[in-house]
PDB file of C-alpha atoms in Angstrom:
ATOM      1  CA  MET N   1       0.081  -0.086  -0.084  1.00 46.00           C
ATOM      2  CA  ARG N   2       1.491   3.338  -0.777  1.00 45.00           C
ATOM      3  CA  MET N   3       0.262   6.448   0.763  1.00 45.00           C
ATOM      4  CA  LYS N   4       0.740   9.586  -1.094  1.00 44.00           C
ATOM      5  CA  PHE N   5       0.633  13.143  -0.039  1.00 40.00           C
ATOM      6  CA  PHE N   6      -2.105  13.554  -2.339  1.00 41.00           C
ATOM      7  CA  ALA N   7      -4.195  11.403   0.024  1.00 47.00           C
ATOM      8  CA  VAL N   8      -4.764  14.708   1.784  1.00 47.00           C
ATOM      9  CA  PHE N   9      -6.359  16.208  -1.426  1.00 47.00           C
ATOM     10  CA  THR N  10      -8.381  12.712  -1.826  1.00 49.00           C
ATOM     11  CA  LEU N  11      -9.913  13.824   1.571  1.00 46.00           C
ATOM     12  CA  LEU N  12     -10.478  17.340   0.441  1.00 43.00           C
ATOM     13  CA  ALA N  13     -12.319  16.452  -2.872  1.00 46.00           C
ATOM     14  CA  ALA N  14     -14.467  14.021  -0.931  1.00 46.00           C
ATOM     15  CA  VAL N  15     -15.732  15.999   1.839  1.00 41.00           C
ATOM     16  CA  LEU N  16     -15.953  18.974  -0.568  1.00 43.00           C
ATOM     17  CA  GLY N  17     -18.268  16.637  -2.899  1.00 46.00           C
ATOM     18  CA  LEU N  18     -20.354  15.567   0.218  1.00 43.00           C
ATOM     19  CA  THR N  19     -20.919  19.573   1.081  1.00 43.00           C
ATOM     20  CA  PHE N  20     -22.405  20.034  -2.237  1.00 43.00           C
ATOM     21  CA  GLY N  21     -23.941  16.516  -2.300  1.00 43.00           C
ATOM     22  CA  GLY N  22     -24.707  16.588   1.113  1.00 40.00           C
ATOM     23  CA  SER N  23     -32.145  17.219   9.391  1.00 37.00           C
ATOM     24  CA  ARG N  24     -32.223  17.738  12.682  1.00 38.00           C
ATOM     25  CA  ALA N  25     -35.578  17.617  14.110  1.00 40.00           C
ATOM     26  CA  LEU N  26     -34.462  20.189  16.848  1.00 42.00           C
ATOM     27  CA  ALA N  27     -32.968  22.862  14.349  1.00 49.00           C
ATOM     28  CA  ALA N  28     -34.727  26.066  13.966  1.00 68.00           C
ATOM     29  CA  GLU N  29     -37.346  25.247  11.078  1.00 78.00           C
ATOM     30  CA  ALA N  30     -36.933  28.253   9.403  1.00 83.00           C
ATOM     31  CA  ASP N  31     -32.938  27.612   9.100  1.00 88.00           C
ATOM     32  CA  MET N  32     -33.851  24.064   7.850  1.00 86.00           C
ATOM     33  CA  GLN N  33     -36.203  25.240   5.426  1.00 84.00           C
ATOM     34  CA  ALA N  34     -33.858  27.888   4.064  1.00 84.00           C
ATOM     35  CA  PHE N  35     -31.202  25.371   3.556  1.00 85.00           C
ATOM     36  CA  ARG N  36     -33.398  22.964   1.875  1.00 82.00           C
ATOM     37  CA  GLY N  37     -34.620  25.156  -0.470  1.00 81.00           C
ATOM     38  CA  ALA N  38     -31.384  26.775  -1.320  1.00 80.00           C
ATOM     39  CA  TYR N  39     -29.882  23.428  -1.908  1.00 79.00           C
ATOM     40  CA  LEU N  40     -32.674  21.860  -3.766  1.00 76.00           C
ATOM     41  CA  GLN N  41     -32.988  24.583  -6.255  1.00 74.00           C
ATOM     42  CA  ASP N  42     -29.252  25.170  -6.770  1.00 68.00           C
ATOM     43  CA  VAL N  43     -29.256  23.895 -10.292  1.00 64.00           C
ATOM     44  CA  ASN N  44     -25.837  22.875 -11.508  1.00 59.00           C
ATOM     45  CA  GLU N  45     -24.590  24.374 -15.156  1.00 60.00           C
ATOM     46  CA  SER N  46     -21.086  24.452 -16.232  1.00 58.00           C
ATOM     47  CA  LYS N  47     -19.370  26.521 -13.614  1.00 72.00           C
ATOM     48  CA  GLY N  48     -16.109  27.880 -12.445  1.00 80.00           C
ATOM     49  CA  PHE N  49     -14.504  27.528  -9.434  1.00 81.00           C
ATOM     50  CA  HIS N  50     -11.547  29.208  -7.276  1.00 84.00           C
ATOM     51  CA  LEU N  51     -10.117  26.764  -4.479  1.00 85.00           C
ATOM     52  CA  GLU N  52      -7.635  27.435  -1.873  1.00 89.00           C
ATOM     53  CA  LEU N  53      -6.595  24.532   0.691  1.00 88.00           C
ATOM     54  CA  MET N  54      -4.025  25.047   3.562  1.00 92.00           C
ATOM     55  CA  PHE N  55      -2.510  21.765   4.976  1.00 90.00           C
ATOM     56  CA  SER N  56      -0.302  22.525   8.187  1.00 91.00           C
ATOM     57  CA  GLY N  57       1.828  20.848  10.698  1.00 87.00           C
ATOM     58  CA  PRO N  58       4.532  22.021  13.305  1.00 85.00           C
ATOM     59  CA  THR N  59       7.213  23.079  10.936  1.00 83.00           C
ATOM     60  CA  PHE N  60       5.447  22.078   7.489  1.00 86.00           C
ATOM     61  CA  GLN N  61       2.893  24.154   5.707  1.00 89.00           C
ATOM     62  CA  SER N  62       1.233  23.834   2.238  1.00 90.00           C
ATOM     63  CA  ASN N  63      -0.970  25.804   0.333  1.00 92.00           C
ATOM     64  CA  VAL N  64      -2.908  25.244  -2.947  1.00 90.00           C
ATOM     65  CA  ILE N  65      -4.356  28.109  -5.107  1.00 92.00           C
ATOM     66  CA  SER N  66      -6.167  26.965  -8.227  1.00 89.00           C
ATOM     67  CA  ASP N  67      -8.983  28.004 -10.868  1.00 89.00           C
ATOM     68  CA  GLY N  68     -11.125  25.755 -12.849  1.00 86.00           C
ATOM     69  CA  GLN N  69     -14.405  24.513 -14.341  1.00 84.00           C
ATOM     70  CA  LEU N  70     -16.833  21.640 -13.444  1.00 77.00           C
ATOM     71  CA  SER N  71     -19.108  20.727 -16.582  1.00 75.00           C
ATOM     72  CA  GLN N  72     -22.364  19.254 -16.707  1.00 68.00           C
ATOM     73  CA  ASP N  73     -21.123  16.022 -17.953  1.00 70.00           C
ATOM     74  CA  GLY N  74     -18.906  15.763 -14.826  1.00 65.00           C
ATOM     75  CA  SER N  75     -15.857  16.402 -16.234  1.00 75.00           C
ATOM     76  CA  ALA N  76     -13.372  19.129 -14.786  1.00 81.00           C
ATOM     77  CA  VAL N  77      -9.876  20.671 -15.523  1.00 88.00           C
ATOM     78  CA  ALA N  78      -8.212  23.217 -13.313  1.00 89.00           C
ATOM     79  CA  ASP N  79      -4.610  24.951 -13.057  1.00 92.00           C
ATOM     80  CA  GLY N  80      -2.950  26.490 -10.165  1.00 93.00           C
ATOM     81  CA  LYS N  81       0.128  26.810  -7.688  1.00 94.00           C
ATOM     82  CA  LEU N  82       0.998  24.431  -4.971  1.00 92.00           C
ATOM     83  CA  SER N  83       3.611  25.855  -2.527  1.00 93.00           C
ATOM     84  CA  TRP N  84       5.041  24.519   0.582  1.00 90.00           C
ATOM     85  CA  SER N  85       7.505  25.301   3.142  1.00 90.00           C
ATOM     86  CA  TYR N  86       9.623  23.264   5.592  1.00 84.00           C
ATOM     87  CA  THR N  87      11.617  24.447   8.688  1.00 82.00           C
ATOM     88  CA  ASN N  88      14.567  22.419   9.874  1.00 76.00           C
ATOM     89  CA  LEU N  89      14.790  23.642  13.424  1.00 74.00           C
ATOM     90  CA  ALA N  90      18.195  21.875  13.960  1.00 74.00           C
ATOM     91  CA  ALA N  91      19.726  23.934  11.113  1.00 75.00           C
ATOM     92  CA  GLU N  92      17.542  26.899  11.878  1.00 79.00           C
ATOM     93  CA  GLN N  93      16.740  27.119   8.014  1.00 81.00           C
ATOM     94  CA  THR N  94      13.525  27.356   6.080  1.00 85.00           C
ATOM     95  CA  GLN N  95      13.202  25.965   2.471  1.00 85.00           C
ATOM     96  CA  GLN N  96      10.164  27.057   0.452  1.00 89.00           C
ATOM     97  CA  TYR N  97       9.062  25.360  -3.060  1.00 89.00           C
ATOM     98  CA  GLU N  98       6.446  26.418  -5.631  1.00 93.00           C
ATOM     99  CA  MET N  99       5.133  23.983  -8.248  1.00 93.00           C
ATOM    100  CA  PRO N 100       2.581  24.906 -10.963  1.00 95.00           C
ATOM    101  CA  PHE N 101       0.281  22.269 -11.947  1.00 94.00           C
ATOM    102  CA  TYR N 102      -2.726  21.147 -13.815  1.00 93.00           C
ATOM    103  CA  ALA N 103      -5.610  18.563 -13.093  1.00 90.00           C
ATOM    104  CA  GLU N 104      -8.354  17.181 -15.215  1.00 88.00           C
ATOM    105  CA  ARG N 105     -10.847  14.677 -14.707  1.00 80.00           C
ATOM    106  CA  SER N 106     -12.610  12.405 -17.209  1.00 71.00           C
ATOM    107  CA  GLY N 107     -14.594   9.306 -16.429  1.00 63.00           C
ATOM    108  CA  ASN N 108     -13.014   7.688 -13.412  1.00 60.00           C
ATOM    109  CA  VAL N 109      -9.716   9.081 -13.726  1.00 68.00           C
ATOM    110  CA  VAL N 110      -8.086  12.196 -12.372  1.00 78.00           C
ATOM    111  CA  VAL N 111      -4.522  13.062 -13.681  1.00 87.00           C
ATOM    112  CA  PHE N 112      -2.288  15.698 -11.892  1.00 89.00           C
ATOM    113  CA  TYR N 113       0.655  17.212 -13.673  1.00 94.00           C
ATOM    114  CA  GLY N 114       3.143  19.088 -11.762  1.00 93.00           C
ATOM    115  CA  LYS N 115       6.355  20.681 -12.776  1.00 94.00           C
ATOM    116  CA  ARG N 116       9.243  19.686 -10.601  1.00 90.00           C
ATOM    117  CA  GLY N 117      12.514  21.728 -11.712  1.00 86.00           C
ATOM    118  CA  ASN N 118      12.034  22.023 -15.674  1.00 90.00           C
ATOM    119  CA  VAL N 119      10.418  18.498 -16.163  1.00 94.00           C
ATOM    120  CA  TRP N 120       6.742  18.146 -16.099  1.00 96.00           C
ATOM    121  CA  GLN N 121       5.525  14.923 -14.148  1.00 95.00           C
ATOM    122  CA  LYS N 122       2.058  13.457 -13.841  1.00 93.00           C
ATOM    123  CA  GLU N 123       0.199  11.104 -11.432  1.00 86.00           C
ATOM    124  CA  ASN N 124      -3.436   9.653 -10.977  1.00 77.00           C
ATOM    125  CA  ILE N 125      -4.824  11.129  -8.117  1.00 70.00           C
ATOM    126  CA  LEU N 126      -8.040  10.638  -5.948  1.00 53.00           C
ATOM    127  CA  GLY N 127      -9.008   7.260  -7.592  1.00 49.00           C
ATOM    128  CA  GLY N 128     -12.397   6.310  -6.469  1.00 44.00           C
ATOM    129  CA  PHE N 129     -13.380   9.528  -5.388  1.00 46.00           C
ATOM    130  CA  SER N 130     -13.820  10.677  -8.929  1.00 47.00           C
ATOM    131  CA  TRP N 131     -17.476  10.111  -8.772  1.00 43.00           C
ATOM    132  CA  LEU N 132     -17.738  13.073  -6.046  1.00 45.00           C
ATOM    133  CA  ILE N 133     -17.662  15.442  -9.041  1.00 47.00           C
ATOM    134  CA  ASP N 134     -20.834  13.754 -10.184  1.00 49.00           C
ATOM    135  CA  ALA N 135     -22.374  14.417  -6.913  1.00 47.00           C
ATOM    136  CA  VAL N 136     -21.492  18.063  -6.887  1.00 46.00           C
ATOM    137  CA  THR N 137     -22.986  18.420 -10.466  1.00 49.00           C
ATOM    138  CA  SER N 138     -25.884  16.055  -9.837  1.00 58.00           C
ATOM    139  CA  ASP N 139     -29.376  17.606 -10.162  1.00 64.00           C
ATOM    140  CA  ASP N 140     -31.151  14.457  -9.218  1.00 71.00           C
ATOM    141  CA  ARG N 141     -33.699  15.626  -6.447  1.00 77.00           C
ATOM    142  CA  ASP N 142     -33.913  12.322  -4.824  1.00 80.00           C
ATOM    143  CA  THR N 143     -30.145  12.284  -4.563  1.00 75.00           C
ATOM    144  CA  LYS N 144     -30.227  15.668  -2.942  1.00 78.00           C
ATOM    145  CA  ARG N 145     -32.899  14.632  -0.576  1.00 82.00           C
ATOM    146  CA  LYS N 146     -30.879  12.033   0.906  1.00 82.00           C
ATOM    147  CA  TYR N 147     -27.999  13.954   1.267  1.00 80.00           C
ATOM    148  CA  ALA N 148     -29.936  16.740   2.889  1.00 84.00           C
ATOM    149  CA  ALA N 149     -31.349  14.412   5.221  1.00 88.00           C
ATOM    150  CA  THR N 150     -27.495  13.838   6.926  1.00 88.00           C
ATOM    151  CA  VAL N 151     -27.416  17.381   7.838  1.00 89.00           C
ATOM    152  CA  THR N 152     -28.235  17.652  11.817  1.00 90.00           C
ATOM    153  CA  ASP N 153     -27.719  21.092  12.279  1.00 90.00           C
ATOM    154  CA  VAL N 154     -28.305  24.498  10.235  1.00 92.00           C
ATOM    155  CA  GLN N 155     -27.616  28.065  11.643  1.00 91.00           C
ATOM    156  CA  CYS N 156     -28.374  30.981   9.161  1.00 91.00           C
ATOM    157  CA  GLU N 157     -26.846  34.259   9.537  1.00 91.00           C
ATOM    158  CA  ASP N 158     -26.872  37.187   6.977  1.00 91.00           C
ATOM    159  CA  ALA N 159     -23.352  37.440   5.408  1.00 91.00           C
ATOM    160  CA  GLY N 160     -23.914  40.898   3.859  1.00 92.00           C
ATOM    161  CA  ASN N 161     -23.941  42.032   0.078  1.00 91.00           C
ATOM    162  CA  GLY N 162     -27.180  40.169  -0.421  1.00 92.00           C
ATOM    163  CA  GLN N 163     -25.731  36.652   0.715  1.00 93.00           C
ATOM    164  CA  MET N 164     -26.755  34.273   3.584  1.00 91.00           C
ATOM    165  CA  ARG N 165     -24.310  32.163   5.266  1.00 93.00           C
ATOM    166  CA  MET N 166     -25.431  28.771   6.637  1.00 92.00           C
ATOM    167  CA  GLN N 167     -23.274  26.788   9.237  1.00 92.00           C
ATOM    168  CA  LEU N 168     -23.869  23.085   8.579  1.00 91.00           C
ATOM    169  CA  THR N 169     -23.186  20.132  10.543  1.00 91.00           C
ATOM    170  CA  PHE N 170     -23.276  16.649   9.112  1.00 89.00           C
ATOM    171  CA  ASP N 171     -24.256  13.216  10.896  1.00 91.00           C
ATOM    172  CA  GLY N 172     -20.891  11.485   9.575  1.00 88.00           C
ATOM    173  CA  LYS N 173     -22.084   7.724   9.772  1.00 89.00           C
ATOM    174  CA  ALA N 174     -25.399   8.626   7.947  1.00 89.00           C
ATOM    175  CA  LEU N 175     -23.117  10.498   5.340  1.00 82.00           C
ATOM    176  CA  SER N 176     -21.200   7.625   4.987  1.00 83.00           C
ATOM    177  CA  GLU N 177     -24.203   5.257   4.610  1.00 85.00           C
ATOM    178  CA  VAL N 178     -25.919   7.266   2.053  1.00 79.00           C
ATOM    179  CA  ARG N 179     -23.006   7.802   0.011  1.00 74.00           C
ATOM    180  CA  ASP N 180     -21.670   4.116   0.064  1.00 75.00           C
ATOM    181  CA  LYS N 181     -23.836   2.457  -2.673  1.00 71.00           C
ATOM    182  CA  ALA N 182     -23.268   5.160  -5.283  1.00 67.00           C
ATOM    183  CA  VAL N 183     -19.585   4.595  -4.415  1.00 71.00           C
ATOM    184  CA  ARG N 184     -19.529   0.892  -4.714  1.00 76.00           C
ATOM    185  CA  ASP N 185     -21.463   1.164  -7.942  1.00 73.00           C
ATOM    186  CA  ARG N 186     -19.283   3.400  -9.640  1.00 71.00           C
ATOM    187  CA  ILE N 187     -16.038   1.681  -8.511  1.00 76.00           C
ATOM    188  CA  ALA N 188     -17.577  -1.530 -10.101  1.00 79.00           C
ATOM    189  CA  THR N 189     -16.998   0.442 -13.392  1.00 75.00           C
ATOM    190  CA  MET N 190     -13.228   0.666 -12.907  1.00 74.00           C
ATOM    191  CA  SER N 191     -10.657  -1.758 -13.768  1.00 75.00           C
ATOM    192  CA  GLU N 192      -9.941  -4.807 -11.712  1.00 80.00           C
ATOM    193  CA  ALA N 193      -6.390  -3.496 -10.783  1.00 73.00           C
ATOM    194  CA  ASP N 194      -7.901  -0.121  -9.442  1.00 73.00           C
ATOM    195  CA  GLN N 195     -10.811  -1.687  -7.744  1.00 79.00           C
ATOM    196  CA  LYS N 196      -8.920  -2.925  -4.599  1.00 79.00           C
ATOM    197  CA  ASP N 197      -7.357   0.254  -3.614  1.00 75.00           C
ATOM    198  CA  ALA N 198     -10.533   2.104  -4.357  1.00 76.00           C
ATOM    199  CA  LEU N 199     -12.549  -0.230  -2.256  1.00 82.00           C
ATOM    200  CA  ALA N 200      -9.999   0.145   0.547  1.00 83.00           C
ATOM    201  CA  THR N 201      -9.899   4.075   0.308  1.00 81.00           C
ATOM    202  CA  VAL N 202     -13.736   4.175   0.519  1.00 81.00           C
ATOM    203  CA  ASN N 203     -13.641   2.003   3.578  1.00 87.00           C
ATOM    204  CA  TYR N 204     -11.232   4.173   5.212  1.00 87.00           C
ATOM    205  CA  LEU N 205     -13.176   7.288   4.663  1.00 84.00           C
ATOM    206  CA  ASN N 206     -16.232   5.639   5.667  1.00 86.00           C
ATOM    207  CA  ALA N 207     -14.543   4.918   9.112  1.00 89.00           C
ATOM    208  CA  ALA N 208     -13.498   8.269   9.428  1.00 88.00           C
ATOM    209  CA  LEU N 209     -16.727   9.825   8.639  1.00 86.00           C
ATOM    210  CA  ALA N 210     -18.295   7.723  11.129  1.00 88.00           C
ATOM    211  CA  GLU N 211     -15.860   9.131  13.819  1.00 90.00           C
ATOM    212  CA  SER N 212     -16.464  12.599  12.732  1.00 88.00           C
ATOM    213  CA  ASN N 213     -19.092  15.099  12.289  1.00 88.00           C
ATOM    214  CA  PRO N 214     -18.026  17.375   9.315  1.00 87.00           C
ATOM    215  CA  LYS N 215     -18.908  20.973   9.444  1.00 88.00           C
ATOM    216  CA  CYS N 216     -18.749  23.743   7.007  1.00 87.00           C
ATOM    217  CA  ALA N 217     -19.934  27.182   6.062  1.00 91.00           C
ATOM    218  CA  TRP N 218     -22.129  27.490   2.919  1.00 88.00           C
ATOM    219  CA  THR N 219     -22.796  30.867   1.511  1.00 90.00           C
ATOM    220  CA  VAL N 220     -25.616  31.140  -0.909  1.00 87.00           C
ATOM    221  CA  ASP N 221     -27.110  34.124  -2.650  1.00 86.00           C
ATOM    222  CA  SER N 222     -30.059  35.083  -0.528  1.00 85.00           C
ATOM    223  CA  LYS N 223     -32.320  35.477  -3.815  1.00 82.00           C
ATOM    224  CA  THR N 224     -31.230  32.820  -6.073  1.00 79.00           C
ATOM    225  CA  GLY N 225     -29.817  30.410  -3.703  1.00 76.00           C
ATOM    226  CA  LYS N 226     -26.807  29.538  -5.858  1.00 79.00           C
ATOM    227  CA  THR N 227     -23.607  28.409  -4.028  1.00 78.00           C
ATOM    228  CA  ALA N 228     -21.080  31.324  -3.669  1.00 81.00           C
ATOM    229  CA  VAL N 229     -18.379  30.218  -1.040  1.00 86.00           C
ATOM    230  CA  VAL N 230     -17.596  27.217   1.006  1.00 85.00           C
ATOM    231  CA  THR N 231     -15.395  26.906   4.006  1.00 88.00           C
ATOM    232  CA  ALA N 232     -14.499  23.806   6.039  1.00 86.00           C
ATOM    233  CA  ASP N 233     -12.278  22.480   8.410  1.00 87.00           C
ATOM    234  CA  LEU N 234     -11.461  18.893   7.488  1.00 85.00           C
ATOM    235  CA  THR N 235      -8.662  18.264  10.007  1.00 90.00           C
ATOM    236  CA  ASP N 236     -10.867  15.748  11.838  1.00 91.00           C
ATOM    237  CA  VAL N 237     -11.884  13.639   8.761  1.00 87.00           C
ATOM    238  CA  MET N 238      -8.256  13.710   7.414  1.00 89.00           C
ATOM    239  CA  ARG N 239      -6.871  12.552  10.955  1.00 92.00           C
ATOM    240  CA  ASN N 240      -9.436   9.778  11.376  1.00 93.00           C
ATOM    241  CA  TYR N 241      -8.734   8.662   8.098  1.00 90.00           C
ATOM    242  CA  ALA N 242      -4.818   8.247   8.676  1.00 91.00           C
ATOM    243  CA  LYS N 243      -5.809   6.425  11.991  1.00 93.00           C
ATOM    244  CA  ALA N 244      -8.231   3.960  10.505  1.00 92.00           C
ATOM    245  CA  VAL N 245      -5.298   2.926   8.360  1.00 91.00           C
ATOM    246  CA  LEU N 246      -2.876   2.776  11.100  1.00 93.00           C
ATOM    247  CA  GLN N 247      -5.254   0.555  13.029  1.00 93.00           C
ATOM    248  CA  ASP N 248      -5.619  -2.037  10.296  1.00 93.00           C
ATOM    249  CA  SER N 249      -1.650  -1.982  10.373  1.00 92.00           C
ATOM    250  CA  TYR N 250      -1.340  -2.495  13.755  1.00 93.00           C
ATOM    251  CA  GLN N 251      -3.905  -5.424  13.823  1.00 94.00           C
ATOM    252  CA  GLY N 252      -1.867  -7.142  10.719  1.00 93.00           C
ATOM    253  CA  LYS N 253      -4.582  -6.622   8.254  1.00 91.00           C
ATOM    254  CA  ILE N 254      -2.329  -4.543   6.028  1.00 89.00           C
ATOM    255  CA  SER N 255       1.434  -4.068   5.659  1.00 90.00           C
ATOM    256  CA  LEU N 256       2.679  -0.441   5.783  1.00 88.00           C
ATOM    257  CA  SER N 257       6.331   0.423   5.204  1.00 87.00           C
ATOM    258  CA  LYS N 258       8.032   2.296   7.833  1.00 87.00           C
ATOM    259  CA  GLU N 259       7.794   5.611   5.668  1.00 83.00           C
ATOM    260  CA  GLU N 260       4.190   5.118   5.231  1.00 85.00           C
ATOM    261  CA  THR N 261       3.526   4.444   8.865  1.00 89.00           C
ATOM    262  CA  ASP N 262       5.483   7.531   9.760  1.00 87.00           C
ATOM    263  CA  LEU N 263       3.396   9.777   7.450  1.00 85.00           C
ATOM    264  CA  LEU N 264       0.075   8.377   8.598  1.00 89.00           C
ATOM    265  CA  ALA N 265       1.116   8.921  12.522  1.00 90.00           C
ATOM    266  CA  SER N 266       2.430  12.398  11.220  1.00 89.00           C
ATOM    267  CA  ILE N 267      -0.961  13.301   9.590  1.00 89.00           C
ATOM    268  CA  GLY N 268      -3.202  11.713  12.172  1.00 91.00           C
ATOM    269  CA  TYR N 269      -1.927  13.476  15.163  1.00 91.00           C
ATOM    270  CA  TYR N 270      -0.363  16.791  14.135  1.00 90.00           C
ATOM    271  CA  TYR N 271      -1.762  18.241  10.920  1.00 90.00           C
ATOM    272  CA  THR N 272      -4.693  20.148  10.049  1.00 92.00           C
ATOM    273  CA  LEU N 273      -6.626  20.929   6.766  1.00 90.00           C
ATOM    274  CA  GLN N 274      -8.679  23.768   5.706  1.00 90.00           C
ATOM    275  CA  VAL N 275     -10.555  24.650   2.579  1.00 86.00           C
ATOM    276  CA  TYR N 276     -12.022  27.879   0.845  1.00 87.00           C
ATOM    277  CA  LEU N 277     -13.846  27.415  -2.130  1.00 83.00           C
ATOM    278  CA  VAL N 278     -15.537  30.106  -4.334  1.00 82.00           C
ATOM    279  CA  LYS N 279     -17.885  29.435  -7.231  1.00 76.00           C
ATOM    280  CA  ASN N 280     -19.010  31.515 -10.265  1.00 70.00           C
ATOM    281  CA  ASP N 281     -20.180  31.306 -13.614  1.00 63.00           C
ATOM    282  CA  GLY N 282     -16.911  30.331 -15.233  1.00 56.00           C
ATOM    283  CA  SER N 283     -16.565  33.406 -17.313  1.00 57.00           C
ATOM    284  CA  ALA N 284     -13.385  34.747 -15.496  1.00 58.00           C
ATOM    285  CA  LYS N 285     -10.693  31.967 -16.730  1.00 65.00           C
ATOM    286  CA  HIS N 286     -10.879  28.721 -18.457  1.00 76.00           C
ATOM    287  CA  ALA N 287      -7.945  26.468 -17.598  1.00 84.00           C
ATOM    288  CA  VAL N 288      -6.508  24.816 -20.534  1.00 90.00           C
ATOM    289  CA  ILE N 289      -3.910  22.007 -20.268  1.00 93.00           C
ATOM    290  CA  PRO N 290      -1.162  22.684 -23.042  1.00 95.00           C
ATOM    291  CA  ALA N 291      -0.693  19.918 -25.477  1.00 95.00           C
ATOM    292  CA  THR N 292       3.233  19.993 -24.658  1.00 95.00           C
ATOM    293  CA  VAL N 293       2.595  19.416 -21.002  1.00 96.00           C
ATOM    294  CA  LYS N 294       0.343  16.293 -21.638  1.00 94.00           C
ATOM    295  CA  ASN N 295       2.680  14.901 -24.229  1.00 93.00           C
ATOM    296  CA  SER N 296       5.939  15.334 -22.238  1.00 94.00           C
ATOM    297  CA  ALA N 297       4.824  14.594 -18.869  1.00 94.00           C
ATOM    298  CA  GLN N 298       6.511  11.623 -17.395  1.00 93.00           C
ATOM    299  CA  GLU N 299       4.931   9.100 -14.835  1.00 91.00           C
ATOM    300  CA  ALA N 300       6.299   9.426 -11.333  1.00 86.00           C
ATOM    301  CA  ASN N 301       5.478   9.738  -7.664  1.00 81.00           C
ATOM    302  CA  ILE N 302       5.468  13.532  -7.754  1.00 80.00           C
ATOM    303  CA  PHE N 303       5.312  14.085  -3.964  1.00 77.00           C
ATOM    304  CA  ALA N 304       7.789  11.397  -2.816  1.00 74.00           C
ATOM    305  CA  ASP N 305      10.250  13.605  -1.201  1.00 74.00           C
ATOM    306  CA  VAL N 306       7.509  15.889   0.439  1.00 76.00           C
ATOM    307  CA  ASN N 307       6.086  12.956   2.283  1.00 72.00           C
ATOM    308  CA  ALA N 308       9.731  12.897   4.123  1.00 71.00           C
ATOM    309  CA  GLU N 309       9.494  16.564   4.728  1.00 71.00           C
ATOM    310  CA  ILE N 310       5.874  16.024   6.356  1.00 75.00           C
ATOM    311  CA  VAL N 311       7.222  13.368   8.798  1.00 73.00           C
ATOM    312  CA  SER N 312      10.740  15.356   9.463  1.00 67.00           C
ATOM    313  CA  ALA N 313       8.501  18.351  10.435  1.00 62.00           C
ATOM    314  CA  VAL N 314       7.011  16.336  13.279  1.00 65.00           C
ATOM    315  CA  ASN N 315      10.129  14.428  14.561  1.00 60.00           C
ATOM    316  CA  LYS N 316      12.473  17.449  14.547  1.00 47.00           C
TER     317      LYS N 316
END
């Protein structure tokens, strides 16, 4: 089993998908009705997004800034910059890195292109979670009702500028149950070689969600109900995911290398993950992956050295 740095971004994609794809009987009825009304009428067209992600530990910080588009057919393309800094306390030195990247999704495959030095490299990421883009773009009202029912608390507040902010809390166990069949049906369409890793990832995310009650702030246009901004702290889900994998390792169900164990332990106890997402009509910018990048990119484990820095940031 090979744990990638981008396992973190897999979790991000998962919970963001659930945020858009995703009652409490005791909630203020007006707040719950406002949420359901906005969610059910948020018709998905081809739309753009601006994404910022913050992954932080004791002496390691990483930021993603990206723009892209989601299409009605579920395809997506984005470009942006990934930056990270690592402080070596013993040497009293901080090193900073930046990497331009592109990402595209078609069918069940998400391909990440990153430029390390002067060389473009590529790596498949997200695996079984590419179905979540379908959840984001779905207009099926029955599917939406099921996800809406996993929301256990809604608190609405005026966000100014004609917008309303909804503080949402999800029942993690219910959320995992609602999405489970759809995920497995999607995985069944994947190649046999990919199914094993995808199913394992699904099981670990289910365990992580069952131990968490994800929260997010969802801001919508007060008149149209369309999504404007989503912010979420995904730390608990990320940490519980890492701990679930470690638990199976400790029980002898799976084998992890020392490097994988150290990486998961670091993420499971020391790191935080926050996300900020703005949706728009997609008119501001259209990401295009140059043919020269696609044709020249070499298959690689792009983040192998970053994994070591994540662990070292804790050990030092």
